[in-house]
Amino acid sequence: MPAVFLVSDTHFGHAGVCRFTEKDGVTKIRPWADPAEMDEEMIKRWNDTVRPNDKVYHLGDVVINRKALPTMARLNGDKVLIRGNHDIFRDDEYRLYFRELRAYHVMNGMILSHIPLHSDSLGRFGVNIHGHLHSNRVKKACGVDINTGEVKYGDENDVRYHCVCVEQTDFKPILFEDVIKRIEAEGGSVGFKNGNGSL
């Protein structure tokens, strides 16, 4: 039986992502200096993990430039694209490599998206599995700034969100069952919540 994998923010062909750093401004979020080297290593890791008949949900930001799109033909799996903010080309260009294009997908009571959903939109979903944040996670709100009215966030991860960007999955797709294990280990809720969410 085919396995199901999730992945996000591969950014194939993107030189800039090889220079992105953590908040400290020094630590690189990817170990490569050259996008060609990055692409080849991520292709290898993908194909060592995913079999040709496995299903892969790519949660967006596949490539940065059009010339990198053919990279997708080198990757194993029956691929579905949940479009991200950098997936800006025509649908027909993506359909050469992806069986389906979507804005989001609901699976096992969890909602898959590129950008994390606003907490008010989580509704009945136990968890939002997303991309977009690269090496970061959605943090729990810890109050409101009395002067500006802006929400303040602490250091604790919000377990209603789980990021599957390649920076958090060893630069390869992650098995859906392993994502569920991670969510449960962090105290998250897998599956639909009762009713339409908490009041």
C-alpha positions as a printed NumPy array, in Angstrom:
array([[  0.   ,   0.   ,   0.   ],
       [  1.359,   3.448,  -0.869],
       [  2.608,   5.608,   1.98 ],
       [  1.613,   9.252,   2.457],
       [  4.237,  11.958,   2.921],
       [  4.196,  15.687,   3.63 ],
       [  6.778,  18.312,   2.691],
       [  6.943,  22.065,   2.3  ],
       [  9.155,  24.897,   1.137],
       [ 11.668,  23.003,  -0.961],
       [ 12.508,  26.256,  -2.813],
       [ 14.312,  24.336,  -5.565],
       [ 16.614,  26.627,  -7.545],
       [ 16.574,  29.398,  -4.928],
       [ 19.992,  30.916,  -4.218],
       [ 18.572,  33.238,  -1.557],
       [ 17.327,  30.438,   0.701],
       [ 20.932,  29.221,   0.958],
       [ 21.687,  32.526,   2.72 ],
       [ 18.673,  32.642,   5.071],
       [ 19.627,  32.663,   8.734],
       [ 18.037,  32.046,  12.1  ],
       [ 17.006,  35.003,  14.257],
       [ 20.6  ,  35.277,  15.495],
       [ 21.572,  36.504,  12.006],
       [ 24.453,  34.011,  11.833],
       [ 23.204,  30.418,  11.841],
       [ 22.137,  29.342,   8.353],
       [ 18.836,  27.492,   8.065],
       [ 20.208,  25.306,   5.253],
       [ 23.677,  23.759,   5.115],
       [ 24.335,  24.558,   1.44 ],
       [ 25.945,  27.611,  -0.162],
       [ 24.929,  26.747,  -3.716],
       [ 21.354,  26.058,  -4.924],
       [ 22.48 ,  23.387,  -7.417],
       [ 24.196,  21.446,  -4.612],
       [ 21.113,  21.926,  -2.395],
       [ 18.771,  20.721,  -5.134],
       [ 20.79 ,  17.571,  -5.861],
       [ 21.015,  16.603,  -2.184],
       [ 17.306,  17.222,  -1.58 ],
       [ 16.403,  15.215,  -4.701],
       [ 18.532,  12.346,  -3.396],
       [ 16.96 ,  12.488,   0.069],
       [ 13.444,  12.694,  -1.432],
       [ 13.964,   9.684,  -3.722],
       [ 15.656,   7.658,  -0.967],
       [ 12.512,   8.238,   1.144],
       [  9.572,   8.247,  -1.288],
       [  8.711,   5.371,  -3.622],
       [  7.234,   6.053,  -7.086],
       [  3.682,   5.076,  -6.036],
       [  3.68 ,   6.902,  -2.664],
       [  1.538,  10.016,  -2.28 ],
       [  3.212,  13.333,  -1.429],
       [  1.385,  16.469,  -0.341],
       [  3.688,  19.397,  -1.049],
       [  2.51 ,  22.32 ,   1.09 ],
       [  3.854,  24.979,  -1.205],
       [  6.825,  27.041,  -2.321],
       [  8.107,  24.339,  -4.636],
       [ 10.473,  26.473,  -6.699],
       [ 11.327,  30.144,  -6.899],
       [ 11.973,  30.414, -10.621],
       [ 10.25 ,  28.786, -13.568],
       [ 13.43 ,  27.119, -14.841],
       [ 13.554,  24.983, -11.676],
       [ 10.054,  23.512, -12.194],
       [ 11.334,  20.49 , -14.213],
       [ 13.133,  19.381, -11.016],
       [  9.736,  18.02 ,  -9.956],
       [  9.873,  15.39 , -12.729],
       [ 12.932,  13.888, -11.026],
       [ 11.07 ,  13.311,  -7.74 ],
       [  9.283,  10.075,  -6.834],
       [  5.662,  10.004,  -5.829],
       [  2.127,  10.91 ,  -6.834],
       [  2.307,  14.61 ,  -5.976],
       [ -0.413,  17.035,  -4.868],
       [  0.438,  20.735,  -4.548],
       [ -1.134,  22.92 ,  -1.908],
       [ -0.069,  26.233,  -3.355],
       [  2.168,  28.599,  -1.432],
       [  2.889,  32.3  ,  -1.763],
       [  5.785,  31.619,  -4.17 ],
       [  3.805,  29.218,  -6.4  ],
       [  2.925,  31.996,  -8.83 ],
       [  3.09 ,  30.347, -12.236],
       [  0.143,  29.219, -14.373],
       [ -1.775,  26.142, -13.259],
       [ -0.902,  24.269, -16.453],
       [  2.817,  24.618, -15.651],
       [  2.356,  22.899, -12.276],
       [ -0.017,  20.264, -13.659],
       [  2.892,  18.785, -15.635],
       [  4.298,  17.571, -12.292],
       [  1.371,  17.513,  -9.845],
       [ -1.794,  15.424, -10.091],
       [ -3.808,  18.048,  -8.219],
       [ -3.489,  21.691,  -7.214],
       [ -5.265,  22.864,  -4.077],
       [ -5.505,  25.824,  -1.719],
       [ -5.787,  23.511,   1.3  ],
       [ -6.607,  19.885,   2.111],
       [ -8.394,  18.23 ,   5.035],
       [ -6.97 ,  14.897,   6.176],
       [ -7.763,  12.925,   9.321],
       [ -9.439,  15.928,  10.931],
       [ -6.45 ,  18.17 ,  10.343],
       [ -6.157,  20.963,   7.802],
       [ -3.117,  21.227,   5.543],
       [ -2.163,  24.669,   4.226],
       [  0.883,  26.625,   3.199],
       [  0.597,  29.645,   5.474],
       [ -0.575,  28.869,   9.041],
       [ -4.277,  29.592,   9.433],
       [ -5.464,  32.318,  11.767],
       [ -6.381,  30.703,  15.087],
       [-10.003,  31.861,  14.701],
       [-10.195,  29.796,  11.492],
       [ -9.066,  26.506,  13.053],
       [-12.646,  25.745,  14.092],
       [-13.208,  22.023,  14.237],
       [ -9.706,  21.06 ,  13.131],
       [ -7.402,  19.601,  15.758],
       [ -4.211,  20.804,  14.081],
       [ -3.11 ,  22.936,  11.151],
       [ -0.21 ,  21.237,   9.366],
       [  1.543,  23.934,   7.372],
       [  4.723,  25.257,   5.796],
       [  5.93 ,  28.817,   5.184],
       [  7.817,  29.331,   8.463],
       [ 10.966,  27.382,   7.475],
       [ 12.846,  26.79 ,  10.751],
       [ 10.302,  28.64 ,  12.928],
       [  7.147,  27.495,  14.719],
       [  3.885,  29.212,  15.634],
       [  4.174,  30.337,  19.269],
       [  1.5  ,  30.611,  21.933],
       [  0.091,  34.051,  22.61 ],
       [  0.948,  35.262,  26.106],
       [ -0.843,  38.591,  26.302],
       [ -1.543,  41.901,  24.635],
       [  0.652,  44.993,  24.639],
       [ -1.348,  47.545,  26.631],
       [  0.017,  50.449,  24.566],
       [ -0.286,  49.089,  21.03 ],
       [ -2.929,  46.382,  21.34 ],
       [ -0.621,  43.94 ,  19.551],
       [ -0.639,  40.304,  20.605],
       [  2.567,  39.228,  22.376],
       [  3.98 ,  35.758,  21.877],
       [  6.092,  33.641,  24.225],
       [  8.635,  30.906,  23.53 ],
       [  6.213,  27.986,  23.865],
       [  5.059,  26.292,  20.646],
       [  1.329,  26.404,  19.92 ],
       [  0.459,  22.691,  19.598],
       [ -2.459,  23.504,  17.288],
       [  0.134,  24.053,  14.545],
       [  2.761,  21.758,  13.076],
       [  5.314,  22.877,  10.481],
       [  6.608,  20.435,   7.851],
       [  9.095,  22.719,   6.108],
       [ 12.167,  20.827,   4.941],
       [ 14.283,  22.606,   7.561],
       [ 12.287,  20.646,  10.17 ],
       [ 12.177,  17.283,   8.364],
       [ 15.839,  16.679,   7.489],
       [ 15.323,  18.258,   4.034],
       [ 13.048,  15.488,   2.766],
       [  9.366,  14.506,   2.894],
       [  8.159,  13.156,   6.233],
       [  5.817,  10.19 ,   6.633],
       [  2.31 ,  11.294,   7.641],
       [  2.322,   8.795,  10.542],
       [  5.528,  10.4  ,  11.846],
       [  3.892,  13.825,  11.719],
       [  1.02 ,  12.438,  13.818],
       [  3.538,  11.033,  16.338],
       [  5.256,  14.416,  16.57 ],
       [  1.931,  16.216,  17.085],
       [  0.879,  13.801,  19.829],
       [  4.306,  13.951,  21.51 ],
       [  3.942,  17.745,  21.726],
       [  0.441,  17.46 ,  23.222],
       [ -1.475,  18.315,  20.05 ],
       [ -4.885,  16.897,  19.156],
       [ -5.134,  14.678,  16.079],
       [ -8.525,  14.563,  14.371],
       [-11.62 ,  16.722,  14.376],
       [-12.676,  18.491,  17.55 ],
       [-16.275,  18.01 ,  18.693],
       [-18.741,  20.359,  17.055],
       [-17.341,  23.368,  15.241],
       [-14.571,  24.188,  17.69 ],
       [-14.395,  25.741,  21.103],
       [-16.383,  28.837,  21.982]])
